[in-house]
Short mmCIF file of C-alpha atoms in Angstrom, two decimals:
data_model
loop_
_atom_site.label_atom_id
_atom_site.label_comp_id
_atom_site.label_asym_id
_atom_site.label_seq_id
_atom_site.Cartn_x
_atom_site.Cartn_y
_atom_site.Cartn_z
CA UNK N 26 -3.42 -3.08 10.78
CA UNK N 27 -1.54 -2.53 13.88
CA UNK N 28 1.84 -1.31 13.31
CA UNK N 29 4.76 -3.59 13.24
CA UNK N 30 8.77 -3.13 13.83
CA UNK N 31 10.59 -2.02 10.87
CA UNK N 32 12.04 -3.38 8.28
CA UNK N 33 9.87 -5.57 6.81
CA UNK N 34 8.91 -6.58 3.29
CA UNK N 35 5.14 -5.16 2.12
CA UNK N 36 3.71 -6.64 -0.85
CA UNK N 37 1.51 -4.77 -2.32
CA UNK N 38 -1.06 -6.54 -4.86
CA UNK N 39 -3.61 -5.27 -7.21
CA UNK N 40 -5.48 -8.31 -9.46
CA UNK N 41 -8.24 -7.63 -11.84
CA UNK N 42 -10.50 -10.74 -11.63
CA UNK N 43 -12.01 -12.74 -14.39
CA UNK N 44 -15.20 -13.72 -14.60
CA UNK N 45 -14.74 -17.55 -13.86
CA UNK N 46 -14.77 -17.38 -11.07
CA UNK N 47 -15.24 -20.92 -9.81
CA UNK N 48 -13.67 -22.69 -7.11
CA UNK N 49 -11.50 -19.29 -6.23
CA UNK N 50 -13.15 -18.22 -2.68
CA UNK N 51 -11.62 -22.07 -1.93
CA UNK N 52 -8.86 -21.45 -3.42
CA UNK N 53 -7.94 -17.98 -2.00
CA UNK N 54 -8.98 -19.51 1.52
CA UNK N 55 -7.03 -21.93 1.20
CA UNK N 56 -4.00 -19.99 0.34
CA UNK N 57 -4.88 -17.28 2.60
CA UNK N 58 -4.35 -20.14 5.74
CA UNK N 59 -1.14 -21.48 4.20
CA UNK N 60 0.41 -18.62 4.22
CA UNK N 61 -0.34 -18.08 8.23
CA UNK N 62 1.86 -21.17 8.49
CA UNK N 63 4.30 -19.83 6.66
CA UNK N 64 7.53 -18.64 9.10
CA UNK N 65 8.25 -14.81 9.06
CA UNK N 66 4.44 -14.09 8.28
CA UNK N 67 3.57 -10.80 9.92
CA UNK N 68 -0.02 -10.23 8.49
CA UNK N 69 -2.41 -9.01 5.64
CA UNK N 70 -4.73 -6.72 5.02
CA UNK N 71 -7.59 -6.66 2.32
CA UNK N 72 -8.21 -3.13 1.23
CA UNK N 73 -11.36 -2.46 -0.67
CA UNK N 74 -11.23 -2.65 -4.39
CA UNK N 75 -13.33 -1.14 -7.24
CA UNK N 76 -15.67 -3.41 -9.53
CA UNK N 77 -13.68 -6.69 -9.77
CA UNK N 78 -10.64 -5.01 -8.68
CA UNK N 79 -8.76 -7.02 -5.64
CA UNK N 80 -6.10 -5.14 -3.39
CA UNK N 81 -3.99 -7.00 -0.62
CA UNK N 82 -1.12 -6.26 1.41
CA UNK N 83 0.99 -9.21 2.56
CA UNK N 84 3.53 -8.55 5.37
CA UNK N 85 6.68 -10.65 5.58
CA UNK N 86 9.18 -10.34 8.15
CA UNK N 87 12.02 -10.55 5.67
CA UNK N 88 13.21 -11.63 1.84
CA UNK N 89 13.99 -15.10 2.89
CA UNK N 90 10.41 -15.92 4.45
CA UNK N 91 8.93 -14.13 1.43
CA UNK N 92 11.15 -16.21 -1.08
CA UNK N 93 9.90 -19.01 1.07
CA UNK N 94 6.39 -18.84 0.35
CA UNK N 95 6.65 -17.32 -3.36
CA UNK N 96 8.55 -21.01 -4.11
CA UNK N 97 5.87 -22.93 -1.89
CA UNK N 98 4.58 -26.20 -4.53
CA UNK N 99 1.26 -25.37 -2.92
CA UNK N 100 1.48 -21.59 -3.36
CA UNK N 101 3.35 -22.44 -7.16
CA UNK N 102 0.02 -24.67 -8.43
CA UNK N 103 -2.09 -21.97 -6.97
CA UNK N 104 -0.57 -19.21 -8.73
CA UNK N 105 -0.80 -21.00 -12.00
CA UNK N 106 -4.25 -21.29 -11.69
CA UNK N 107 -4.75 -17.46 -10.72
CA UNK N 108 -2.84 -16.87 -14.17
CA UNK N 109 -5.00 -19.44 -16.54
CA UNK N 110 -7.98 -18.67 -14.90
CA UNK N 111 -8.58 -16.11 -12.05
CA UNK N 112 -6.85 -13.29 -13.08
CA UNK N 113 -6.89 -10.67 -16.14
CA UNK N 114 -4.18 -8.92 -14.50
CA UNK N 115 -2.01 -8.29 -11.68
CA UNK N 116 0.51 -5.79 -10.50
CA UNK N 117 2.66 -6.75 -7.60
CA UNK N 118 5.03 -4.50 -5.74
CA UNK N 119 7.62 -5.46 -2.94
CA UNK N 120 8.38 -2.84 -0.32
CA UNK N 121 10.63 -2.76 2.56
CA UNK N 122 9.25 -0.69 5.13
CA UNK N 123 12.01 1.42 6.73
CA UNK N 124 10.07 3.01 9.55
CA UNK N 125 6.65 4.23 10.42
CA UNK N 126 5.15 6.24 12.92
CA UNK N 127 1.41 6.82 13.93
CA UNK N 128 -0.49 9.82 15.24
CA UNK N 129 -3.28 10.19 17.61
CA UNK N 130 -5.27 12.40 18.92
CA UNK N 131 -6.99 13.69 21.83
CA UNK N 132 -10.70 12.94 20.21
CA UNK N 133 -8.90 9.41 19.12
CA UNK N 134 -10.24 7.76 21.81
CA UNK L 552 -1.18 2.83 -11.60
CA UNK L 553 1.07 2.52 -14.35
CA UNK L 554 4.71 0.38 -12.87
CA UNK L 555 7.36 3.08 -12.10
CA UNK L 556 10.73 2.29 -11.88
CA UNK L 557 12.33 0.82 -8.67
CA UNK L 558 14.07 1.95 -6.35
CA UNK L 559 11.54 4.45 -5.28
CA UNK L 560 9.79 5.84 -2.00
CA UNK L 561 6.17 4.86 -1.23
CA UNK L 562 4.57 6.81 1.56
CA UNK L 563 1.41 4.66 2.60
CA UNK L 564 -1.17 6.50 4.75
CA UNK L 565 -4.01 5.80 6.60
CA UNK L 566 -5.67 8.38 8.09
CA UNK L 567 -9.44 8.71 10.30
CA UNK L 568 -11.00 12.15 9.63
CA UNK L 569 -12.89 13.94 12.05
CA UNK L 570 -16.02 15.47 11.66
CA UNK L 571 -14.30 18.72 11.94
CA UNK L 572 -13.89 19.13 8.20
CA UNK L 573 -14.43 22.78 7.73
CA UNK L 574 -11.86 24.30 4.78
CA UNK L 575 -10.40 20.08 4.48
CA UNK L 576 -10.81 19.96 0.99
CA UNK L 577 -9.53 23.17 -0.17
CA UNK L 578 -6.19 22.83 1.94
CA UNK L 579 -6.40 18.84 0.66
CA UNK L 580 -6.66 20.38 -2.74
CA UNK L 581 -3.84 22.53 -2.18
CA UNK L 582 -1.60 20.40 -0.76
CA UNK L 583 -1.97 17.60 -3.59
CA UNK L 584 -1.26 20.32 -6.20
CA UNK L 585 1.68 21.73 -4.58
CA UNK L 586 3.34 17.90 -3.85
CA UNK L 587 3.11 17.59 -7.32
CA UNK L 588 5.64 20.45 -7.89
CA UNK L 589 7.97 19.09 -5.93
CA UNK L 590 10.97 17.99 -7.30
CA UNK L 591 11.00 13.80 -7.27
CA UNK L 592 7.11 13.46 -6.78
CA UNK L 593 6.38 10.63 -9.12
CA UNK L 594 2.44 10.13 -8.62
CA UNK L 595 -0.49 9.15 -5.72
CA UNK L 596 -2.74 7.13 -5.25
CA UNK L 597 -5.97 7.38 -3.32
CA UNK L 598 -7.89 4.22 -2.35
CA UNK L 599 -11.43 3.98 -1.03
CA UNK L 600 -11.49 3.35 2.46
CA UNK L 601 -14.64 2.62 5.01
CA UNK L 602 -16.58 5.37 6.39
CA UNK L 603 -14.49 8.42 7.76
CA UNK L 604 -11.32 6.34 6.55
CA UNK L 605 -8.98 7.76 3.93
CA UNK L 606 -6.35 5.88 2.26
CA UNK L 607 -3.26 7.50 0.01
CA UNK L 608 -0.18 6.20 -1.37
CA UNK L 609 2.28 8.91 -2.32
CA UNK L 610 5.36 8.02 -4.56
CA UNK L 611 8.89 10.26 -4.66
CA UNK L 612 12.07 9.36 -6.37
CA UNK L 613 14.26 8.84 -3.28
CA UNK L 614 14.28 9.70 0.39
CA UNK L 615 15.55 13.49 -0.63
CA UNK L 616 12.67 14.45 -2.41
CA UNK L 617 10.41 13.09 0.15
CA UNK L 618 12.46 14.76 2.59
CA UNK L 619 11.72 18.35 0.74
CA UNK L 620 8.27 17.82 1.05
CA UNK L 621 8.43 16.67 4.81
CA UNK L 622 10.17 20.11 5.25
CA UNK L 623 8.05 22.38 3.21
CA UNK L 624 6.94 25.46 5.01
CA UNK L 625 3.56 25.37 3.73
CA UNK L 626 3.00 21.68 4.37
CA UNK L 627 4.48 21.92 7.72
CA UNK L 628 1.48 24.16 8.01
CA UNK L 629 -1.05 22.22 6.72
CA UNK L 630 0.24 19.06 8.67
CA UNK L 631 -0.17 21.00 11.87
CA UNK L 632 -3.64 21.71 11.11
CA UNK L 633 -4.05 18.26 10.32
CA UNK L 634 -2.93 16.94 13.76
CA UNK L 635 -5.14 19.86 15.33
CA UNK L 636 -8.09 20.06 13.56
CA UNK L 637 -8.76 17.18 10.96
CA UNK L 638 -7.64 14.01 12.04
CA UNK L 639 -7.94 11.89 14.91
CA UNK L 640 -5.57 10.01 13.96
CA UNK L 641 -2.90 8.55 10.82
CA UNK L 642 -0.44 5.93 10.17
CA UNK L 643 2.44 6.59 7.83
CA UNK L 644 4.43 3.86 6.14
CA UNK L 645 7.68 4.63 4.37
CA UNK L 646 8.77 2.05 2.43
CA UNK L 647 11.18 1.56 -0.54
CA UNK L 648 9.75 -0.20 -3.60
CA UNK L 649 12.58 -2.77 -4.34
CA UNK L 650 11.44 -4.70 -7.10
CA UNK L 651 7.39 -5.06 -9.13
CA UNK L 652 6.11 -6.77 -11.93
CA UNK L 653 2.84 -7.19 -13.82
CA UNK L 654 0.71 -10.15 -15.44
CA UNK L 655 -1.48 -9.56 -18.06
CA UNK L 656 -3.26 -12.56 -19.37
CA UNK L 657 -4.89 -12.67 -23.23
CA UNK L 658 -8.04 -11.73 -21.85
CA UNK L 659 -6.78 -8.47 -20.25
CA UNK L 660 -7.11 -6.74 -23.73
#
């Protein structure tokens, strides 16, 4: 993803997925556009996982938008549902990103 | 990997290789073995990325430590090559890990 203007909040996710699997493309679609709506949403990115293994990165602006969408009823019910059903396990880890800085070369096109 | 223990630095890098990759691994090799001697390197992460994409998180206890590796003589070295030779281009994220926590359902095992 492009880069953005620090400080913002990464959150970094890493989900093992069970194997009932029904219903969750919806789901996860579903939640995936909600949280566009959400104010102070920067962006995601999907990063490829091993075997059932799921990685995303959710940008937020700040704490407050984040806080916003982690308390979202919507968001809350889906969540639930990711614990009962979706998920055998997740790790979550929220980052501020203090600066960043790109390189490119002269073969970079 | 395993939850550390926050506040920490991650360094999140994305990097395009070029096709130049004559002596890569062996300096990669090098490089990996000597960050881990570093005082306040607490672990990495390498992710699969698409095609001649590379993805790796690095972790260090505090902006000091990551500092000391910045600064190192020999990876100065082996960054320069980097910029010169091996990639065409990187992004670096530094981030501090504020706060993570895990789920593990019953079925996790």
């Amino acid at each position: 993803m492009a880069l953005l203007e620090p400080p913002y909040i990464a959150v970094y996710i890493t989900s093992t997925l069970s194997d009932d699997l029904d219903g969750y493309d919806e789901l996860n679609d579903r939640m995936v556009k909600l949280s566009e709506e959400q104010p102070g949403y920067l962006g995601r990115e999907s990063l490829p996982g091993k075997g059932n293994e799921e990685r995303v990165v959710i940008y937020w602006a700040d704490e407050e938008s984040l806080k916003g969408w982690r308390l979202h009823p919507e968001h809350q019910v889906a969540m639930r549902a990711g614990r009962e059903r979706y998920y055998l396990s997740y790790d979550i880890r929220v980052a501020r990103v203090e600066r960043e800085y790109g390189f490119r070369g002269a073969a970079a096109g």
